[in-house]
PDB file of C-alpha atoms in Angstrom:
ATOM      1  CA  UNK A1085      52.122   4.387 -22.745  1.00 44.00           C
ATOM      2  CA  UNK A1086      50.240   7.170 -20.810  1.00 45.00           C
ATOM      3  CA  UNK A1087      48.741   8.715 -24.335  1.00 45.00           C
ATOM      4  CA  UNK A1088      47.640   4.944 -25.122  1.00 45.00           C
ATOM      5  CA  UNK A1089      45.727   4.939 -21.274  1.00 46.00           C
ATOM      6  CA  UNK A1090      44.536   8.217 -21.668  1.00 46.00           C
ATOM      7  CA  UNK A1091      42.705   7.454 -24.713  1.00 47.00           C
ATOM      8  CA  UNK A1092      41.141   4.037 -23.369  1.00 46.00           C
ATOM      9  CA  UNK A1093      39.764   6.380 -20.465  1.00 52.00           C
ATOM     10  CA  UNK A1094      36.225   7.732 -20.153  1.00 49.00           C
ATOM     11  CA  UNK A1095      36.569   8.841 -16.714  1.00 50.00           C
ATOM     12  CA  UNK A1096      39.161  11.283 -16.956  1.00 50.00           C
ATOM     13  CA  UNK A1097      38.184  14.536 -15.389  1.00 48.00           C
ATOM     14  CA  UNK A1098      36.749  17.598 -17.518  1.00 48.00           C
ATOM     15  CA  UNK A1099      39.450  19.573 -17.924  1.00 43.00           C
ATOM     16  CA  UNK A1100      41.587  16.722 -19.036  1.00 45.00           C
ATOM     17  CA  UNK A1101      39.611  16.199 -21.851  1.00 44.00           C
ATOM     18  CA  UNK A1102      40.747  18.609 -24.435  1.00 46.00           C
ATOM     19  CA  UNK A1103      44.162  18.207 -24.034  1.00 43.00           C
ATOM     20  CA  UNK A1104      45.081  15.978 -27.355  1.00 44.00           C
ATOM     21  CA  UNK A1105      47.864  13.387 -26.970  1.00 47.00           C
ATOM     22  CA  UNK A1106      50.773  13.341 -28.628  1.00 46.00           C
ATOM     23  CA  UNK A1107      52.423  11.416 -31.419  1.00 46.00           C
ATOM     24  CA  UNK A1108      51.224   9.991 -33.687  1.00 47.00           C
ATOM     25  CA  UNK A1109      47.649   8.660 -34.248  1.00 50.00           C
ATOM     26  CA  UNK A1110      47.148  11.555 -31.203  1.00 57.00           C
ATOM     27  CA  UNK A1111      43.926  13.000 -33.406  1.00 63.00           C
ATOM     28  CA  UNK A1112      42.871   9.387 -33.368  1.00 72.00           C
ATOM     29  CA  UNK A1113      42.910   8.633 -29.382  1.00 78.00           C
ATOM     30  CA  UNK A1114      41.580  11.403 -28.952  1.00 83.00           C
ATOM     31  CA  UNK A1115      38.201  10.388 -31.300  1.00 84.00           C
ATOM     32  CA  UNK A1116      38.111   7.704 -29.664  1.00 85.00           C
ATOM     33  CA  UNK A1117      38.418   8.928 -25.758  1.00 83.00           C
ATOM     34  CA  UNK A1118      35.524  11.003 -26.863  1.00 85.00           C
ATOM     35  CA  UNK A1119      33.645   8.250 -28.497  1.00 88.00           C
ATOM     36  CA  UNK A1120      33.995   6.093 -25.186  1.00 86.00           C
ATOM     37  CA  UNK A1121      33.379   9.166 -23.027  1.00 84.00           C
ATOM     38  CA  UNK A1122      29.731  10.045 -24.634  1.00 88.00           C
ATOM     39  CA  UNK A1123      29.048   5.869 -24.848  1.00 90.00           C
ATOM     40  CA  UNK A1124      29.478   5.719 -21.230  1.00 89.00           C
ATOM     41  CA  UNK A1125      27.363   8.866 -20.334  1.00 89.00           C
ATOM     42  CA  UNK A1126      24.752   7.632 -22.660  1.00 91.00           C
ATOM     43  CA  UNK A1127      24.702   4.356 -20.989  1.00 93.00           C
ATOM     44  CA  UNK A1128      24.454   6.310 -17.333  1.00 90.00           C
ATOM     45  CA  UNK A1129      21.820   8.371 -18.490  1.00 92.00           C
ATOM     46  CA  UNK A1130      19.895   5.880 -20.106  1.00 93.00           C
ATOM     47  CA  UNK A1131      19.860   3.415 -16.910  1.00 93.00           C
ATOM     48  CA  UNK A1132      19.375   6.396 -14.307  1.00 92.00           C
ATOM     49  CA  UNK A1133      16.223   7.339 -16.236  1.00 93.00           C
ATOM     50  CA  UNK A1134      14.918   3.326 -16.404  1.00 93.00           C
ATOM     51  CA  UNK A1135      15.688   3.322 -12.400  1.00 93.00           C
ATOM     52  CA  UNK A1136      13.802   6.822 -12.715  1.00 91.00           C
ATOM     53  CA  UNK A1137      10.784   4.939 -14.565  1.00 91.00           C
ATOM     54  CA  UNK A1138      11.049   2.116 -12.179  1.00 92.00           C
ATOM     55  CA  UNK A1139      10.658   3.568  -8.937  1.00 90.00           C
ATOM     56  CA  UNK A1140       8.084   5.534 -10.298  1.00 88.00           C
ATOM     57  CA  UNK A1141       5.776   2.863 -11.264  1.00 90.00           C
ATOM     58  CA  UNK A1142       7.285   1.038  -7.748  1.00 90.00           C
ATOM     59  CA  UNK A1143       5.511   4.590  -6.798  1.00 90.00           C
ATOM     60  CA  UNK A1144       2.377   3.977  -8.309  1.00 90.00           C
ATOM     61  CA  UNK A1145       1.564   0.264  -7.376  1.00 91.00           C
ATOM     62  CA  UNK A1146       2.043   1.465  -3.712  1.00 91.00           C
ATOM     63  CA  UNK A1147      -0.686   3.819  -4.474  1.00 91.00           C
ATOM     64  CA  UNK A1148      -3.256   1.439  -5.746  1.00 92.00           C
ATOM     65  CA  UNK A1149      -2.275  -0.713  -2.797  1.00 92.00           C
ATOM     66  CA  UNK A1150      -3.446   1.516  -0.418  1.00 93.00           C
ATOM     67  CA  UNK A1151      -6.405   2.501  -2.261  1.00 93.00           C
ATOM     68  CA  UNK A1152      -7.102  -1.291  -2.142  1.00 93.00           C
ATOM     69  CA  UNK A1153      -6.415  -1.373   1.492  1.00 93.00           C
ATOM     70  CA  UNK A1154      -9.197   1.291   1.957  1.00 93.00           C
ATOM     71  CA  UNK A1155     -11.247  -0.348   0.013  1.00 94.00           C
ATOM     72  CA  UNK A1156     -11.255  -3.483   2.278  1.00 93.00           C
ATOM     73  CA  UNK A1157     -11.655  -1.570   4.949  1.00 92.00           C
ATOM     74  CA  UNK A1158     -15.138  -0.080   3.907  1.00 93.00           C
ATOM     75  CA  UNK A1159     -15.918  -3.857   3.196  1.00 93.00           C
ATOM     76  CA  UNK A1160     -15.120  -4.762   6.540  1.00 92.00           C
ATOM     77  CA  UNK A1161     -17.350  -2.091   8.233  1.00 92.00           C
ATOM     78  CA  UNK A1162     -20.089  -3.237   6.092  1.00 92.00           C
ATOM     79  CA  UNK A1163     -19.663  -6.482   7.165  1.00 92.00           C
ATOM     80  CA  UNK A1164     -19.329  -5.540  10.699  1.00 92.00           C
ATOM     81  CA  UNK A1165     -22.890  -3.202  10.387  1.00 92.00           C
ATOM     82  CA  UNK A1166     -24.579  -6.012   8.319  1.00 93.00           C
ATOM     83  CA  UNK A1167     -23.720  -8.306  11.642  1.00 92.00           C
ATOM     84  CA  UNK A1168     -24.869  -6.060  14.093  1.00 92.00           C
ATOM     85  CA  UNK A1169     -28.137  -5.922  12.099  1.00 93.00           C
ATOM     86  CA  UNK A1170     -28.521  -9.354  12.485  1.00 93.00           C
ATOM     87  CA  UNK A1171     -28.131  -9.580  15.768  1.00 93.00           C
ATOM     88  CA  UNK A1172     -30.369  -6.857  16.475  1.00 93.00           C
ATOM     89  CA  UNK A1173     -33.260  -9.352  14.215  1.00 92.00           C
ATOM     90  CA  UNK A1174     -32.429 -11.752  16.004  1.00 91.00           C
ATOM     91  CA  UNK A1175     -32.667 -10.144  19.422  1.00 91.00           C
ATOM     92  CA  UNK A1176     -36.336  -8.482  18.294  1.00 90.00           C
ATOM     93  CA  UNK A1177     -37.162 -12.185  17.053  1.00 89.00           C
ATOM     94  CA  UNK A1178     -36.762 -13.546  20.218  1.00 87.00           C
ATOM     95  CA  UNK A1179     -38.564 -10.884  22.181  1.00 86.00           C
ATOM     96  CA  UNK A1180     -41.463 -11.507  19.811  1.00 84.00           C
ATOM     97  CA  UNK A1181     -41.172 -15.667  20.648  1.00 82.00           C
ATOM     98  CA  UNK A1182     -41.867 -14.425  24.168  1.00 79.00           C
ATOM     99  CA  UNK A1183     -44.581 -12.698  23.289  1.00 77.00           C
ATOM    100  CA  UNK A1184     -46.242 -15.569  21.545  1.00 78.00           C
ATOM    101  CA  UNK A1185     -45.975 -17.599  24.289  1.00 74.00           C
ATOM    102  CA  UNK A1186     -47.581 -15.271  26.544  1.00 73.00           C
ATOM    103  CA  UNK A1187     -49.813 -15.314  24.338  1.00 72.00           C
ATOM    104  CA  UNK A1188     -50.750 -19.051  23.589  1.00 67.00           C
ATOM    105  CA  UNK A1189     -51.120 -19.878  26.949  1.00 64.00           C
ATOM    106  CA  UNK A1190     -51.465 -18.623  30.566  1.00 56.00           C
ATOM    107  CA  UNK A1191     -48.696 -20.998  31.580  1.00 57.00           C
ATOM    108  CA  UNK A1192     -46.497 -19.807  28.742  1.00 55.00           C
ATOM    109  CA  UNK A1193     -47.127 -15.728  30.070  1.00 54.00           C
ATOM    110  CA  UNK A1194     -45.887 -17.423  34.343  1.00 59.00           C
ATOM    111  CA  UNK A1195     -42.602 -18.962  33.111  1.00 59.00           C
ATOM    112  CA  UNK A1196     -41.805 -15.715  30.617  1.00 55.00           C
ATOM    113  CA  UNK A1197     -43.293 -13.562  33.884  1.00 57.00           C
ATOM    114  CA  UNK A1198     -40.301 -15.515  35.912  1.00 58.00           C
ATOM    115  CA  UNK A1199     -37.636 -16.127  33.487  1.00 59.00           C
ATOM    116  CA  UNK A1200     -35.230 -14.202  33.776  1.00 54.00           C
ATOM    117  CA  UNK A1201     -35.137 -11.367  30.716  1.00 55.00           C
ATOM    118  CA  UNK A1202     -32.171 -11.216  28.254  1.00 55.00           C
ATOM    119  CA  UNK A1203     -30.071  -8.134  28.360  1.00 56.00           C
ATOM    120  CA  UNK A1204     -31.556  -5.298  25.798  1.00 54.00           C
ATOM    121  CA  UNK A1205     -28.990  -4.836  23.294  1.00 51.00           C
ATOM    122  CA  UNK A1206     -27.888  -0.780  23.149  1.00 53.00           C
ATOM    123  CA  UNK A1207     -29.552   1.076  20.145  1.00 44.00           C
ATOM    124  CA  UNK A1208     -27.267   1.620  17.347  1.00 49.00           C
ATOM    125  CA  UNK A1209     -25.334   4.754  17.433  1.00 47.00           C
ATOM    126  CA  UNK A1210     -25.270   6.882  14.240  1.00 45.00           C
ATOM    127  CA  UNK A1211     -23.017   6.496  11.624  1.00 48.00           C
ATOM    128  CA  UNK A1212     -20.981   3.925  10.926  1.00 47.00           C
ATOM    129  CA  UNK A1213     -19.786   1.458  13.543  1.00 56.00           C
ATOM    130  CA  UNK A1214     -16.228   1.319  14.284  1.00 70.00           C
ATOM    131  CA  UNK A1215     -13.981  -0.982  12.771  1.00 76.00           C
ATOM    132  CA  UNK A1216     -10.474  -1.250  12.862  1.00 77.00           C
ATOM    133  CA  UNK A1217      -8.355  -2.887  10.765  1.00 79.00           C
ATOM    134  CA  UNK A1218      -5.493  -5.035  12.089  1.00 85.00           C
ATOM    135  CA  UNK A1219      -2.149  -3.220  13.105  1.00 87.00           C
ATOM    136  CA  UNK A1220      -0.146  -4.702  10.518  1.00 88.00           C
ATOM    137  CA  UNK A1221      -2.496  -3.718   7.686  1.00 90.00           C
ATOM    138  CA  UNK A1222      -2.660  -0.161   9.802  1.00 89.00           C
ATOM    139  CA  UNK A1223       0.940   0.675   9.893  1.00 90.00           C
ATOM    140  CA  UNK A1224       1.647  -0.464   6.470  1.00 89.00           C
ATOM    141  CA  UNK A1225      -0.919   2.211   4.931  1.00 90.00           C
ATOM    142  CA  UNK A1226       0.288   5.282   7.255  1.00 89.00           C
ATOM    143  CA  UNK A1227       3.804   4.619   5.873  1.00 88.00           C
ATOM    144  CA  UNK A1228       2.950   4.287   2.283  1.00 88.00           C
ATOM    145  CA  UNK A1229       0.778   7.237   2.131  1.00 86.00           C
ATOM    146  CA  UNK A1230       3.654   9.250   3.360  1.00 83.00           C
ATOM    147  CA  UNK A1231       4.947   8.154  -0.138  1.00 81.00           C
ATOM    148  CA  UNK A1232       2.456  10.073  -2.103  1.00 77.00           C
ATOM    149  CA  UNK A1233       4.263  13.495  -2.288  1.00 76.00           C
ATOM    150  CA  UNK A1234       7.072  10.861  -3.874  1.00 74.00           C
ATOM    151  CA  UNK A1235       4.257   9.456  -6.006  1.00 69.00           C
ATOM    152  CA  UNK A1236       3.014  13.043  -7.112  1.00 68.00           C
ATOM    153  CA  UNK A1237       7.051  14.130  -8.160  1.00 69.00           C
ATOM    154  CA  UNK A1238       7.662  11.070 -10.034  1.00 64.00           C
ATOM    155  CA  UNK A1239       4.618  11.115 -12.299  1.00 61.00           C
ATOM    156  CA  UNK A1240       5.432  12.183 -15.393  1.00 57.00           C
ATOM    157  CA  UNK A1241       1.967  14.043 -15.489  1.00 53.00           C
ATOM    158  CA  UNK A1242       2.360  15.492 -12.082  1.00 50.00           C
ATOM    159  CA  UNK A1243       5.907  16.737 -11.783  1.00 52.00           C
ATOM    160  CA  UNK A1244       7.365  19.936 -12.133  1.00 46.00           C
ATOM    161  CA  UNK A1245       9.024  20.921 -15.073  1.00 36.00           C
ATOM    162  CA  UNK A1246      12.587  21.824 -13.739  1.00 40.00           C
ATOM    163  CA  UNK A1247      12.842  17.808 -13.127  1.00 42.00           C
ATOM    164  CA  UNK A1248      14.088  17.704 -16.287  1.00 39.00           C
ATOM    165  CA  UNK A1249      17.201  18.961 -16.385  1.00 37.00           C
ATOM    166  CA  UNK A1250      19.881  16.790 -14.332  1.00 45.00           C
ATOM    167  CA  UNK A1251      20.728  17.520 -11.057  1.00 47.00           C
ATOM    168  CA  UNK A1252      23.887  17.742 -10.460  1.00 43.00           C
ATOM    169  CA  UNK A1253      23.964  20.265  -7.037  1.00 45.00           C
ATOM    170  CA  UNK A1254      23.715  17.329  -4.764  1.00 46.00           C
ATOM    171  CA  UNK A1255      26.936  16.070  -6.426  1.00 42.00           C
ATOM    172  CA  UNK A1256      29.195  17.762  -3.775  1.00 47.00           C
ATOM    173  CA  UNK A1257      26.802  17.014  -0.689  1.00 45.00           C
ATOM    174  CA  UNK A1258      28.379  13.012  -0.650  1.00 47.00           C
ATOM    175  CA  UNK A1259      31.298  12.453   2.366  1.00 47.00           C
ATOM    176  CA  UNK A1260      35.183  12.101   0.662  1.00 46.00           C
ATOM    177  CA  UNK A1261      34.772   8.703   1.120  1.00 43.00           C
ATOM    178  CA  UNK A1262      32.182   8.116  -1.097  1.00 51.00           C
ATOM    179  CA  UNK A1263      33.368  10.461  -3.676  1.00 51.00           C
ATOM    180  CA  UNK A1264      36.134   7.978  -3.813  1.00 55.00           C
ATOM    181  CA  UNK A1265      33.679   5.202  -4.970  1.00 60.00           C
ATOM    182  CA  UNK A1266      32.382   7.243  -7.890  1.00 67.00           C
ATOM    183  CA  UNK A1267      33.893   7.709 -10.979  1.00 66.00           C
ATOM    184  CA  UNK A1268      36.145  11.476 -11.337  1.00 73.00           C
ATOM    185  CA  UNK A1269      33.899  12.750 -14.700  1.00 77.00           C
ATOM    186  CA  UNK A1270      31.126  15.100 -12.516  1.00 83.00           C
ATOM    187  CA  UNK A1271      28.680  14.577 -14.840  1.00 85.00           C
ATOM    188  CA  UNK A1272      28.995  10.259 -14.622  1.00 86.00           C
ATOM    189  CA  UNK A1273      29.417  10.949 -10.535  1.00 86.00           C
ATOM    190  CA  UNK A1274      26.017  12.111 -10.617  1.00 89.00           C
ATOM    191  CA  UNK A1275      24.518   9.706 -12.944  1.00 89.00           C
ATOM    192  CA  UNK A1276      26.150   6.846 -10.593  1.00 90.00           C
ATOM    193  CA  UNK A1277      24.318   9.189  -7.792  1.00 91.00           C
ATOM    194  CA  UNK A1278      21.315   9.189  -9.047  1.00 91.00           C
ATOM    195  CA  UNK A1279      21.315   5.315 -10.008  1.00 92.00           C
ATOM    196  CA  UNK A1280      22.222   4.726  -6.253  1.00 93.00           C
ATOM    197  CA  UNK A1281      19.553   6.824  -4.980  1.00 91.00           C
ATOM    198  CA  UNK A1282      16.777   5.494  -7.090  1.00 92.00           C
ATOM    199  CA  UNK A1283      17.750   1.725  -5.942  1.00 93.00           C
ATOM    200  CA  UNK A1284      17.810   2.300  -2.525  1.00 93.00           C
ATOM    201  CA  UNK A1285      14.458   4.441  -2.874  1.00 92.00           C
ATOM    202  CA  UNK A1286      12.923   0.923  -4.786  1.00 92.00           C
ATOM    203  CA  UNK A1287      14.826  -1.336  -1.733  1.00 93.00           C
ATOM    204  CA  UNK A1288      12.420   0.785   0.549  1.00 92.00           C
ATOM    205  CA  UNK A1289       9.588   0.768  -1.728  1.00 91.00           C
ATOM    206  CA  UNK A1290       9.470  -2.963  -2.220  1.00 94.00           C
ATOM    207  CA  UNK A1291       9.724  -3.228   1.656  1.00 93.00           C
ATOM    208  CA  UNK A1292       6.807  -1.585   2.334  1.00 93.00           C
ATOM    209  CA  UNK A1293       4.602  -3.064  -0.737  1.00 93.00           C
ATOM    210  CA  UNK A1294       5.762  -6.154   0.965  1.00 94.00           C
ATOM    211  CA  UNK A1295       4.556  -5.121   4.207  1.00 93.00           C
ATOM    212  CA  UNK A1296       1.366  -3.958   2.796  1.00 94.00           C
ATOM    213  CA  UNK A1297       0.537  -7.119   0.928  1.00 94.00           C
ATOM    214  CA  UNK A1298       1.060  -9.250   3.946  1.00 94.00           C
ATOM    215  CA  UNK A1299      -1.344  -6.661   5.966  1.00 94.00           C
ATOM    216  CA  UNK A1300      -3.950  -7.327   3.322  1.00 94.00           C
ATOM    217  CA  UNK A1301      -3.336 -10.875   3.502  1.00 94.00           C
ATOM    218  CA  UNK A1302      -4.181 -10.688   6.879  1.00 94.00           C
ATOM    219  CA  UNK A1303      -7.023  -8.165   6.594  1.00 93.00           C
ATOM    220  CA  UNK A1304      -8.658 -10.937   3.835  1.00 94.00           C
ATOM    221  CA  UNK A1305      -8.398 -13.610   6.508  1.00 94.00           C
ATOM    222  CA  UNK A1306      -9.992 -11.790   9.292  1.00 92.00           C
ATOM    223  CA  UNK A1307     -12.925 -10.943   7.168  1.00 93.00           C
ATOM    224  CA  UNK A1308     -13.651 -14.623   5.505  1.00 94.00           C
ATOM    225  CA  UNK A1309     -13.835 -15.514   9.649  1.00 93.00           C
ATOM    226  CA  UNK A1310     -16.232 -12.751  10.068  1.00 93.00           C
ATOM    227  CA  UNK A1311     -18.138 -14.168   6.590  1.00 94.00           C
ATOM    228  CA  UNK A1312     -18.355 -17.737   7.943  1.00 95.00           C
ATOM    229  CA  UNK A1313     -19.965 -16.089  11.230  1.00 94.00           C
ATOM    230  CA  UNK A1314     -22.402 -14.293   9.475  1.00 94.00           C
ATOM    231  CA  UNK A1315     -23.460 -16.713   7.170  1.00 94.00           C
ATOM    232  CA  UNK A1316     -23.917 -19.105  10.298  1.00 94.00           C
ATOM    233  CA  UNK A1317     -26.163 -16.091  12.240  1.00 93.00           C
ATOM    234  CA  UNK A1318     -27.817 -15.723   8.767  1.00 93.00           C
ATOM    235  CA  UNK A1319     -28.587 -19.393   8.813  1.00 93.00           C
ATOM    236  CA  UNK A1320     -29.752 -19.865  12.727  1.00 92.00           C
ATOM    237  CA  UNK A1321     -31.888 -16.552  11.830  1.00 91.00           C
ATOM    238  CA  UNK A1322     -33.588 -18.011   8.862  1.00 92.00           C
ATOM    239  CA  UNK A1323     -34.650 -21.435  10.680  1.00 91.00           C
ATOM    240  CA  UNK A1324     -36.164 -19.071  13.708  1.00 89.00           C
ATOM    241  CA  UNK A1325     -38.091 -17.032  11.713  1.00 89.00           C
ATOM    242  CA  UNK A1326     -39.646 -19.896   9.874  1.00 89.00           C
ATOM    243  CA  UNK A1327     -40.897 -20.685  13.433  1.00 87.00           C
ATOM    244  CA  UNK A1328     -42.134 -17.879  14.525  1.00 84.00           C
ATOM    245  CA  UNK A1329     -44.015 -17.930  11.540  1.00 83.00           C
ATOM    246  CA  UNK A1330     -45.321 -21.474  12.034  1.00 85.00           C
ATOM    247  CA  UNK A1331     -46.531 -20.655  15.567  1.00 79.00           C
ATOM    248  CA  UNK A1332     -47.761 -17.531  14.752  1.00 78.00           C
ATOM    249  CA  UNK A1333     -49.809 -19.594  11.685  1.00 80.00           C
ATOM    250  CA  UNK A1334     -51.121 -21.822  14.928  1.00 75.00           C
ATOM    251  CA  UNK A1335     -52.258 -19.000  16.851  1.00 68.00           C
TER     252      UNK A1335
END
């Protein structure tokens, strides 16, 4: 009975291997042990590299997401300089209404000579203005770009050469208990490492593309309110200057 278990096994350790059971059919059971053995190894290697693959593109998307998140940014300081410059047009525009009036009339020039002057908006600094993005979007970009070293190693354009050949070192590094949970064979212990790693490595990835999504989210909404604001100042500006220009016409 122990010959017919031993052949069924695939997880036998190393040195077990090429010890060939007894009795007959022994050349047999041992074909087969080494048929199963290779089939399971295969099957390791074949879904540590598609967890390899995975968390590498998992790597990648992350990327673009934060490239898209700086990308929104610049947007919003755009918008945020395009508003100031409206406000500053529509500061000057009212500045030259009083001026009009003074001019029209030597009433007009006593009540602007007593009316009390609106504040002087500052001059605009040089540069861009400051914008800040909100906290969530913030956060969510510092910790995925300390992902791109991870980004730049699992590229299969950008990583070293000497990732190719398994790594097996760390396969000793695990507590007893957890060597317990793997299988004895040190070459399917690492594969079952490796597999491990590479899903906990995508748990944290999707994590943060989730946290990054819902900062954009919230980065998109905070810049269609600024939109709806400008487009009103835009509007208001529009109908003034059309009367400037109509009293200026009268003048």
């Amino acid at each position: 009975m122990s010959a017919l278990s031993r052949s069924y096994n695939p997880f036998a350790e190393d040195e077990e291997e090429d010890v060939a059971p007894a009795g007959p059919g022994g050349a047999g059971g041992a074909d087969r042990q080494r048929y199963l053995q290779q089939e399971v190894l295969r099957r390791s290697a074949a879904t540590a590299d598609s967890t390899t693959r995975s968390l590498s593109l998992l790597y990648e998307s992350e990327r673009i997401g934060v490239a898209a998140s700086e990308e929104l940014v610049r947007q919003g300081e755009a918008l945020k300089r395009t508003e100031q410059m409206v406000d500053k047009m529509d500061q000057d525009l009212k500045t030259s209404q009083r001026h009009i009036n003074s001019i029209k009339s030597v009433w007009g020039g006593l009540v602007n000579y007593f009316k009390a002057k609106p504040p002087e908006s500052k001059p605009e600094q040089n540069g861009a203005p400051e914008y800040y993005a909100n906290s969530r979007l913030k956060e969510a970009m510092i910790s995925s770009k300390e992902q791109e070293s991870k980004y730049q190693e699992s590229h299969p354009n950008l990583r070293k050469l000497d990732n190719s050949v398994n790594d097996f070192s760390k396969a000793d590094l695990v507590s007893s208990v957890q060597r317990d949970a793997y299988p004895k064979n040190q070459q399917l212990r690492a594969y079952h490492q490796k597999i491990d790693t590479n899903l906990d490595e995508m748990s944290s990835g999707l994590s943060r593309l989730k946290s990054l999504a819902l900062g954009l989210q919230t980065e998109i909404e905070e810049q269609d309110d600024m939109l709806d604001r400008l487009t009103k100042k835009v509007e208001t500006l529009d109908v003034n200057i059309k009367n400037t220009d109509r009293k200026v016409r009268q003048l």
